[in-house]
PDB file of C-alpha atoms in Angstrom:
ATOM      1  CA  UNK A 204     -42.658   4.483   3.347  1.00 72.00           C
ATOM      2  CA  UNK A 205     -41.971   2.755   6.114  1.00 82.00           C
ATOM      3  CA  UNK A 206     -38.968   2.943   9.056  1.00 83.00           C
ATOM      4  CA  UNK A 207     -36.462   1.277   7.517  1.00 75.00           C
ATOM      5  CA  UNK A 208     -36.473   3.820   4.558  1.00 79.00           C
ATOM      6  CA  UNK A 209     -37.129   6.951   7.240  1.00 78.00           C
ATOM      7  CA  UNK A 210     -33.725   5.427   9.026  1.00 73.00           C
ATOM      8  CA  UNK A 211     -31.298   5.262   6.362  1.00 69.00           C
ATOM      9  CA  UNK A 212     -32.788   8.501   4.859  1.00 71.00           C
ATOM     10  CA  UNK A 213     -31.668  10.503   8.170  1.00 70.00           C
ATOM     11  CA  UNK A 214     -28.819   8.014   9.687  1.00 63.00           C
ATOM     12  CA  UNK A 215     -27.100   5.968   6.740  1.00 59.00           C
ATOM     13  CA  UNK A 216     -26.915   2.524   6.015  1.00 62.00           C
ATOM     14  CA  UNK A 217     -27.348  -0.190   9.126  1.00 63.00           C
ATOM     15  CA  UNK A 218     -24.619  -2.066   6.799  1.00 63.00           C
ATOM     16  CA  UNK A 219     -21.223  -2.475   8.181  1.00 59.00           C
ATOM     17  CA  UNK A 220     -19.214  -1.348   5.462  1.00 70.00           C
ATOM     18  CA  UNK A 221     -17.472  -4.520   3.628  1.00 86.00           C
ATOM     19  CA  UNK A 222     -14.093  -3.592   3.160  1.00 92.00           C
ATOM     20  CA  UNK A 223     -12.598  -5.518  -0.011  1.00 92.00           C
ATOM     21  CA  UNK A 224      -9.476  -4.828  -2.624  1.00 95.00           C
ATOM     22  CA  UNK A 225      -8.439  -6.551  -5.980  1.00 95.00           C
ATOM     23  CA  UNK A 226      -5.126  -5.876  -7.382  1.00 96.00           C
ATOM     24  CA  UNK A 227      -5.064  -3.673 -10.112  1.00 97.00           C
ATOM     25  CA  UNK A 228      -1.042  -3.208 -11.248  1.00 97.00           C
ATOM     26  CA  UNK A 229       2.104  -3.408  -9.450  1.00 97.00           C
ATOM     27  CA  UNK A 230       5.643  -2.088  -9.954  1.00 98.00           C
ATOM     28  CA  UNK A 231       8.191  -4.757 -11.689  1.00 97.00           C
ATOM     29  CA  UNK A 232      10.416  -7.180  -9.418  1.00 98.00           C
ATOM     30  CA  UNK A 233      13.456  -4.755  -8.146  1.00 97.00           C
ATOM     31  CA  UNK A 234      16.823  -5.723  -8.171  1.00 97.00           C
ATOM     32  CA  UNK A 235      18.734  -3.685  -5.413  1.00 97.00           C
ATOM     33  CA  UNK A 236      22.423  -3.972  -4.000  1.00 96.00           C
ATOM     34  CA  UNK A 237      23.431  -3.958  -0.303  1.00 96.00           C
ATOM     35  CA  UNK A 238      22.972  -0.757   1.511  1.00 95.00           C
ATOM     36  CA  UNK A 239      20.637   0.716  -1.502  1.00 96.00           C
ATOM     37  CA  UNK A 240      16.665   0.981  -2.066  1.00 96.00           C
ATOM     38  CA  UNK A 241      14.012   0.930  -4.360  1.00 97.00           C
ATOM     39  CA  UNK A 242      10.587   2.576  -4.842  1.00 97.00           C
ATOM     40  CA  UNK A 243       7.365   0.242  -5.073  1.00 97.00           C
ATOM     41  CA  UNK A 244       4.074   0.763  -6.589  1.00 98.00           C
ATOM     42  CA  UNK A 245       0.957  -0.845  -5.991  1.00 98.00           C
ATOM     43  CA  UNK A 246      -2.514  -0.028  -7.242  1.00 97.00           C
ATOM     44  CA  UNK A 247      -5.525  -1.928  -5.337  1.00 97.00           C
ATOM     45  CA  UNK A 248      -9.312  -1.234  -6.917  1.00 97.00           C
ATOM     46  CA  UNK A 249     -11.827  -0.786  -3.882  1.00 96.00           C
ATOM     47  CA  UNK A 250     -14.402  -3.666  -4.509  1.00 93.00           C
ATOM     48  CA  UNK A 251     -15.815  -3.077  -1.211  1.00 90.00           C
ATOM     49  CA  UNK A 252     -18.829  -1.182  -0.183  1.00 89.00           C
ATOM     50  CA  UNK A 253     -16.809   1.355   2.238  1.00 91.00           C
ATOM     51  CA  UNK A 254     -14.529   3.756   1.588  1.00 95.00           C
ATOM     52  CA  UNK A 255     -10.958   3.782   2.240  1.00 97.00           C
ATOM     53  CA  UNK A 256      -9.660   6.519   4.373  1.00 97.00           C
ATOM     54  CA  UNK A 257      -5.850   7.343   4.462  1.00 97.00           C
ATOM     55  CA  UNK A 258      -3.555   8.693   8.059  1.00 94.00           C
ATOM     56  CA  UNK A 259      -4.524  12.360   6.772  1.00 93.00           C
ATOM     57  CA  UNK A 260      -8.305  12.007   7.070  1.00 94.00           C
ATOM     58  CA  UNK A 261      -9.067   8.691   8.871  1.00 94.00           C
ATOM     59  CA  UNK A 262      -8.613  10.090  12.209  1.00 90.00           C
ATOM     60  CA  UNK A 263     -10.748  13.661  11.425  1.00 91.00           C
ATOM     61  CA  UNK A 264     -13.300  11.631  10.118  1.00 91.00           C
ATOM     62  CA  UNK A 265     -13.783   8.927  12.531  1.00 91.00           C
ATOM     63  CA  UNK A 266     -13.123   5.911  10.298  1.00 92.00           C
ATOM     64  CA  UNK A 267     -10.158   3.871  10.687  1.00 94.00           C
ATOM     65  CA  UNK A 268      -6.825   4.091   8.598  1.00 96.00           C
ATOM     66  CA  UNK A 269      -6.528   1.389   5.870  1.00 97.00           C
ATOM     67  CA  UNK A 270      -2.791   0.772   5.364  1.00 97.00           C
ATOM     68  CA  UNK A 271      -0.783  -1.158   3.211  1.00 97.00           C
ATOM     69  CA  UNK A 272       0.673  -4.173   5.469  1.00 97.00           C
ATOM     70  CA  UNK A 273       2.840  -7.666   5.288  1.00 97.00           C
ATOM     71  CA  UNK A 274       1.480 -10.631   4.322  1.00 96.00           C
ATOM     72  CA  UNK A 275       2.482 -14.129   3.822  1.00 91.00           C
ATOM     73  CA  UNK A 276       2.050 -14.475   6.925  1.00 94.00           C
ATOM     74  CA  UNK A 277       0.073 -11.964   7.976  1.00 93.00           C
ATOM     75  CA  UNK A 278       1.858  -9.027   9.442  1.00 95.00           C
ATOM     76  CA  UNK A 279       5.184 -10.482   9.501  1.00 95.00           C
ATOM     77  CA  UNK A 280       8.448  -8.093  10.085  1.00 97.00           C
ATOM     78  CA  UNK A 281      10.163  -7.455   6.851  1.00 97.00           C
ATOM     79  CA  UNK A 282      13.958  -7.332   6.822  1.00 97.00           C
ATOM     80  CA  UNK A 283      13.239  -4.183   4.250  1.00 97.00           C
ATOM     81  CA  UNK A 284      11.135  -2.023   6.347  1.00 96.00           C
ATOM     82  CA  UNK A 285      13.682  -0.376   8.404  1.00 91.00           C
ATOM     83  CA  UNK A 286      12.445   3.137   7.247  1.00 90.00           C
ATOM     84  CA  UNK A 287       8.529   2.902   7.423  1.00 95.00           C
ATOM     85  CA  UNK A 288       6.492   5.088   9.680  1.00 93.00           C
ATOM     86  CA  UNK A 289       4.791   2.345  11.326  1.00 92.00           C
ATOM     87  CA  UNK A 290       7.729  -0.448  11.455  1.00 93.00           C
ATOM     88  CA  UNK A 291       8.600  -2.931   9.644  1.00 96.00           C
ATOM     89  CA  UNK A 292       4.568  -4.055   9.368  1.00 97.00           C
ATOM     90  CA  UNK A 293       3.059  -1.470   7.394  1.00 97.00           C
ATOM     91  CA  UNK A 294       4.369  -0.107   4.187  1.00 97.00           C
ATOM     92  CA  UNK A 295       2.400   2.466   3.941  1.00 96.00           C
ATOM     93  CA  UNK A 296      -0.366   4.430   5.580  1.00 95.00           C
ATOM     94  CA  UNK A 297      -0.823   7.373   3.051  1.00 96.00           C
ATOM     95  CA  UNK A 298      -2.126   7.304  -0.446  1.00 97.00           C
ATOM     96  CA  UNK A 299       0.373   8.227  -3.316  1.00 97.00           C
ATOM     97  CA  UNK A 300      -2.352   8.635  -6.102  1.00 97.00           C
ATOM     98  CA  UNK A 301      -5.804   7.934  -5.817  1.00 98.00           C
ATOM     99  CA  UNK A 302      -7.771   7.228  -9.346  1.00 98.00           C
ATOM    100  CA  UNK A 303     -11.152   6.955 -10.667  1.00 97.00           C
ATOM    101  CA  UNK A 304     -11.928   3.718 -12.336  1.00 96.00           C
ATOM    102  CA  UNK A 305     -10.635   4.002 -15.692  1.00 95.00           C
ATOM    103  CA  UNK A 306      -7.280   4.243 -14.063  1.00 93.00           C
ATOM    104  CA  UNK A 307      -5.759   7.251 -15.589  1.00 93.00           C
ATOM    105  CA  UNK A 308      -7.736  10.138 -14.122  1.00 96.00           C
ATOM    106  CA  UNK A 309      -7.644  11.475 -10.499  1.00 97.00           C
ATOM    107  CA  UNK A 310      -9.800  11.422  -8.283  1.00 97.00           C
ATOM    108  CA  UNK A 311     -10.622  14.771  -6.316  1.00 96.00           C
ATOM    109  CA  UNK A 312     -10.057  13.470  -3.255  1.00 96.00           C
ATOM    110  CA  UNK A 313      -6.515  12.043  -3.129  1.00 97.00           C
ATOM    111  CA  UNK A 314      -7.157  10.805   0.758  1.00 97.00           C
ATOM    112  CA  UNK A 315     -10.058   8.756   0.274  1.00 97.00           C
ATOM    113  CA  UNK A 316     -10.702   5.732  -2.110  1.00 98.00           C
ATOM    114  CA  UNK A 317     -14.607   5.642  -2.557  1.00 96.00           C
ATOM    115  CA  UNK A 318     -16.180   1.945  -3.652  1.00 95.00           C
ATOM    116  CA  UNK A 319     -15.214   1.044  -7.943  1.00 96.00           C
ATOM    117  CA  UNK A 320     -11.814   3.718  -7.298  1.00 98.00           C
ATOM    118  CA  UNK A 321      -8.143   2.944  -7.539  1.00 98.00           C
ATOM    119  CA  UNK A 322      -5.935   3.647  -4.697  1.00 98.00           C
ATOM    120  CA  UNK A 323      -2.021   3.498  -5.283  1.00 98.00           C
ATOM    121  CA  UNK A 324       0.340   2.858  -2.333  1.00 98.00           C
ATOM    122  CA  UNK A 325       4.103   3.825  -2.537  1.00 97.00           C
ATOM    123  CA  UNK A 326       6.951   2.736  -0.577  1.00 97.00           C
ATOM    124  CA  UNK A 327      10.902   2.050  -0.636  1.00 97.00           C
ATOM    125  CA  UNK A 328      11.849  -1.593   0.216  1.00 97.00           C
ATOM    126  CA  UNK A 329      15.251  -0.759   1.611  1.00 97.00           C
ATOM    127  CA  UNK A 330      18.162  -3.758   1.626  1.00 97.00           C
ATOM    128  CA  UNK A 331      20.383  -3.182   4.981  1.00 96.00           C
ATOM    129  CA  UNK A 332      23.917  -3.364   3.983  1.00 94.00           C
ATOM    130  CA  UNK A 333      24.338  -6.855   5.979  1.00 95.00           C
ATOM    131  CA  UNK A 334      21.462  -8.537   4.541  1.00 96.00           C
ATOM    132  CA  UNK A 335      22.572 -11.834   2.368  1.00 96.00           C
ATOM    133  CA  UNK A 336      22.249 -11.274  -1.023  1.00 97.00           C
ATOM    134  CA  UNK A 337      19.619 -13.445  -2.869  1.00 97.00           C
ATOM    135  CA  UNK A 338      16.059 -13.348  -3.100  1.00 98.00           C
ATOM    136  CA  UNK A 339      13.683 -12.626  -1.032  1.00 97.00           C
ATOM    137  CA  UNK A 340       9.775 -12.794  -1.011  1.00 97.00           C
ATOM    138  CA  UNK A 341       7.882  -9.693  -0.008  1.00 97.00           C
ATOM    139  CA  UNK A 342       3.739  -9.860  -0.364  1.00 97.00           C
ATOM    140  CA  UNK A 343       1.260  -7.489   1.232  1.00 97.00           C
ATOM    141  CA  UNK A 344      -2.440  -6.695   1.644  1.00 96.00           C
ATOM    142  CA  UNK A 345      -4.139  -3.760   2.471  1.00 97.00           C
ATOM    143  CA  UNK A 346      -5.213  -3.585   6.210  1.00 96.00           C
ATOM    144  CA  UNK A 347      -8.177  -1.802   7.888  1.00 95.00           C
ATOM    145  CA  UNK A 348      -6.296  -0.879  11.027  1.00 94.00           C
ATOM    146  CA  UNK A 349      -8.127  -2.038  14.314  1.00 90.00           C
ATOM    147  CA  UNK A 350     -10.394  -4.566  12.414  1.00 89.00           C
ATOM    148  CA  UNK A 351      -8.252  -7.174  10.013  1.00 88.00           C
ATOM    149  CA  UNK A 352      -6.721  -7.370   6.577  1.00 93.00           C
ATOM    150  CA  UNK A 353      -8.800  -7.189   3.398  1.00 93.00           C
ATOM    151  CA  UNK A 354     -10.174 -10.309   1.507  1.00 89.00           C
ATOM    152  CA  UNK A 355      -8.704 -11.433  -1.960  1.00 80.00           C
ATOM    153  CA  UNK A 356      -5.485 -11.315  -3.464  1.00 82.00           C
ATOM    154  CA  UNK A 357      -2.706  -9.546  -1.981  1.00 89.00           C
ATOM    155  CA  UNK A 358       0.639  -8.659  -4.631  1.00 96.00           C
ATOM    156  CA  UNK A 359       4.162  -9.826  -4.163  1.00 97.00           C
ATOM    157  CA  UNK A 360       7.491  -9.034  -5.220  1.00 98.00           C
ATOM    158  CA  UNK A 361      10.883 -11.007  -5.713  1.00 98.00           C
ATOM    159  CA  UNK A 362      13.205  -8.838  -4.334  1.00 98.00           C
ATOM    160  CA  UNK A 363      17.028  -9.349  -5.412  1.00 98.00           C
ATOM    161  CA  UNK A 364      19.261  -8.117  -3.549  1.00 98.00           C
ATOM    162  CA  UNK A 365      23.048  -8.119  -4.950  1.00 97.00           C
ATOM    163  CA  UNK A 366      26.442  -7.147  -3.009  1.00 94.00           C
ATOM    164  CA  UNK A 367      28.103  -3.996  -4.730  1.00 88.00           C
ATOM    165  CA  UNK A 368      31.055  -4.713  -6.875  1.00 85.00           C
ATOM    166  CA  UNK A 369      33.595  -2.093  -7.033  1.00 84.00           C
ATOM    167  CA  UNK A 370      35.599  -1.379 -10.112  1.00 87.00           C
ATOM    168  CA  UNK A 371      37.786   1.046 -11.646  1.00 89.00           C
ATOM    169  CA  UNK A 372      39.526   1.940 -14.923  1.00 90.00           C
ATOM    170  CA  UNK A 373      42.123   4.740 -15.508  1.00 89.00           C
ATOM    171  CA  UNK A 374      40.749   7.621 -17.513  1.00 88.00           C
ATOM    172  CA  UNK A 375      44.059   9.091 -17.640  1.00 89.00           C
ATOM    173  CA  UNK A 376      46.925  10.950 -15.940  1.00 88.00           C
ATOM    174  CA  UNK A 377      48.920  13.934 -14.981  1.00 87.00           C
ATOM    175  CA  UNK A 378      52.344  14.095 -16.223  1.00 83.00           C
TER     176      UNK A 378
END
């Protein structure tokens, strides 16, 4: 034996945690009309050595929040974030599912995504009823908040956004 192993016996690691995510699955493109929204899905497998803590544990547990933020660029303001917690930044701070590694079975924890697990974010993209219609880029990444966003691949969507039509067709009448 020697200190090292006496250390991280009692103590832990004296390894920062590496905090790393690879895309796993994402919801399909959305097409949305003026005014309206849609839900969003993204799964991210954590390929790091920490684990990822959620807004309902980071702050009991001393570790900070990992959140699910803008990118391309880097925490840029998204015209479809109108109704997020955090602003128009972050997506997300809470996990919707968290999975074990095969994907399909959950995890006891749902707050915390330990190293090889599958944390799912959820979120509505929201289209303001004055935005232009077309479409519109929106990527993100998770974030470790206070320290910087994770390496790899972050996931995009095309977002259409359409103006309403309005229609109608007699279904009949009163004499």
């Amino acid at each position: 034996r020697n200190f090292y192993l006496y250390f991280t016996d009692w103590f832990g690691s004296t390894l920062v945690p590496n905090y790393s995510a690879r895309p796993y699955s994402q919801s399909a493109h959305p097409v949305i009309f003026q005014g309206e929204q849609a839900l969003m899905k993204v799964r991210y497998v954590n390929d790091g050595s920490g684990a990822w803590y959620d807004d309902f544990t980071a702050w009991n547990a001393g570790k900070p929040v990992v959140k699910l933020g803008t990118d391309g660029p880097l925490n840029r303001s998204s015209p479809f974030g109108s109704g997020w917690r955090w602003g128009s930044t972050r997506a997300s701070d809470v996990f919707s599912a968290v999975y074990e590694a095969d994907g399909s079975t959950l995890a006891a924890n749902q707050h915390i995504v330990q190293p090889g697990q599958i944390g799912e974010f959820s979120f509505y993209v929201t289209a303001p009823g004055n935005l232009t219609p077309g479409n519109y880029i929106e990527a993100f990444r998770p974030i470790v908040e206070g320290r910087s966003a994770m390496p790899g691949n972050g996931v995009w969507w095309n977002v259409t956004v359409q103006r309403p039509t309005y229609t109608a067709q007699p279904m009949g009448q009163s004499y």
